[in-house]
Amino acid sequence: MIIACATDRHYAELAGVMVNSVVTNGDVPEAKIIICDYDLREKDRQNIRACAMGRPVEFIRIEDEIKHKLSSYMRTVSWSRAMYCRLLLPNLIKDNGRMLYLDSDMLVLESLRPLFELSLEDCAVGAVPDADNPDHIKRRNIRLGRSPDTRYLNSGTLLIDLERWRSYGIGDKCLDHLDNNTGGYPDQDALNMALGDQWIDIGKKWNFTERTSTNFPREYFLQAGILHYTWRKPNLAHCEHPARDLYLTQRQNTPWKNKPLVSNTRRRIRREWKKMDVFVENLIKRIRARFAH
C-alpha cells in the first residue's frame, strides 16, 4: 500500500500539508509514503518529513536523464514539469500492489482505507471524472480525436494497480502521446488517451472539486473524502475557496504554520519571472530546431 505525490520546491508546502492530512486523517498507518522529488531543496525534504510526524517518507529524485526527456514537454506559468512525474512513478518504484497518487493541492479528510479495498476489476486505474463544464470536456475529446461523450478523468487522484499499469504499458503509452502531441492538458490528456475507457470511476468524493468553488458554501465541501483545491491555491492570501480554513487548520501541524501566506504582489512577481523563464526556454528550443534543419 503506497501513497505518493510528485512535487517541486514551489509546491513543497502544499505537498507537506497534504502528507500531514494523510497521516492525521487517512487511517492507513501501514501505508508507505513516497514523494517524487523534482528539484526539492534539502530544507523542503526536511519539512515534508516533519509533516509525516515520525512516519518514514521515501524521496525518489528525478535524475538528469529523465529531466532531459521531460524538458521537451510543455510547461507553463502554472504547470511545472513535476506534473509529468505521476506518469513515471509506477515504473520508478520497485513496489507492487496498489498505489494512491494524490496531487499536492489536496487534503485528505477521512479514512483512505475504502480505496485500498475497492475492486478495480481488470483495470489499471481508478479515478474521478473531471469536474469541468461538460461542453468543455466534449471539446477536449474532439481535440483528442475521441467521441465527444467519452469519459475524461481528472489526474489529481489516481488509484493504480502497479502490476497492471506496467503489464499494460500505460506509462509508455502516455509518453508516446506526449512525444507526438502538444497543447491541451498534456499529462491528463496523455493518461486519458492511454487508458481510453478502461478505468474505474471511484466516486467524486475522492477527488472533490468544483470548477467554480465560490458558487458553493463551505458545508458543501465537507462531504469530500479528498478535497482538491483547483484554481486558487489555499496558501495564497487572496484564495477565496469556501473551505480554505480546512487547509489553514491542517497547516498548523506543519513547519509552515507561521509562514506568511503568499501575497498577491509576490504571486504576480513569481508569475512574471516564470513567464520570462518559459519564454526564454521556448525561444532557445525554436532556435535549436531552426539550426537543426
Phi, psi and omega in degrees: 000120185232139170241125189230157177209152174241136183206160169243184187296331183288338180248014184299318179299312179301317180296320180296316179295321177299314178301318179298323178292327175298314184292317186275332186240346191281340175060034177225067184297340180276351184288140173278136179257123181237132175245121173279117195258104178255087177067037171290150171276160179300324178297322177299317180296317178299318181293320179293320176300319179298325179295334181281355172053048177095344175287140179293144176234127178260128177257126175253110184276137177280118184281165185301324181298317179288321177301321179298319177297314183290338183296342179276351182267155185297141166223159180225185176300324184267335186247120174265168182285354174299336183296333180287344186293336177298331180281341183264331190307314182302335179264350179271334181265157183265348186290158170245184181095219187241137178237133173257111177267132179232135172297157182290335182269043181234159173230131173273125184251345180208179185305134177270357186304321179303329180292324182280352177254355184285136177285132173259006182054235180257013183272155178273340190222140166245139183205186182236136177302145180297144185272006182294165177307132181306325178294325177293320178298318178300319179293323176299313181298318179297318178300326181273000179079024181251166174299137184305330185265010177295141177297142181229115185274155170266135188271009181294319174243122178230117175264111193244127168276108190296319180295316180293319178307312182290316183291331177276353178066034185298316181300315180295323178294322177297313181294325178297320177297316181294327179294337188241005183217148176228166177085186180067214175252085201305306183293322181289317176301315182300318180293318178296321179292322181291325184271332188062231179260011185268066174210155184263133174280112185271354177108138186304329185298340183268001170205068193273115180205167173223145182301319176237091190294331184289354177281355186235148178285164180306316185300331180300324185278351181285351176278357181289144165270321173229118182264129184249116179271080176281165182068244182290127182279148189286352175267009175268137183299329184263012177297130182247019180299130183301334180251027179298331181299333178295321177294313183297324177294315179296324181299334180295343178272004191238167177297348181268007189300329181256005180284133177300143175294155184288118181287163179296323179296314180296321179297317180296319178299315180298318180293321179294321177297316179295321178303314180296318180298314179295319180299313181297317180299315180293325177296316179298320179298317181294321180294316179297319180296323180294314182286338178293335180268000000 
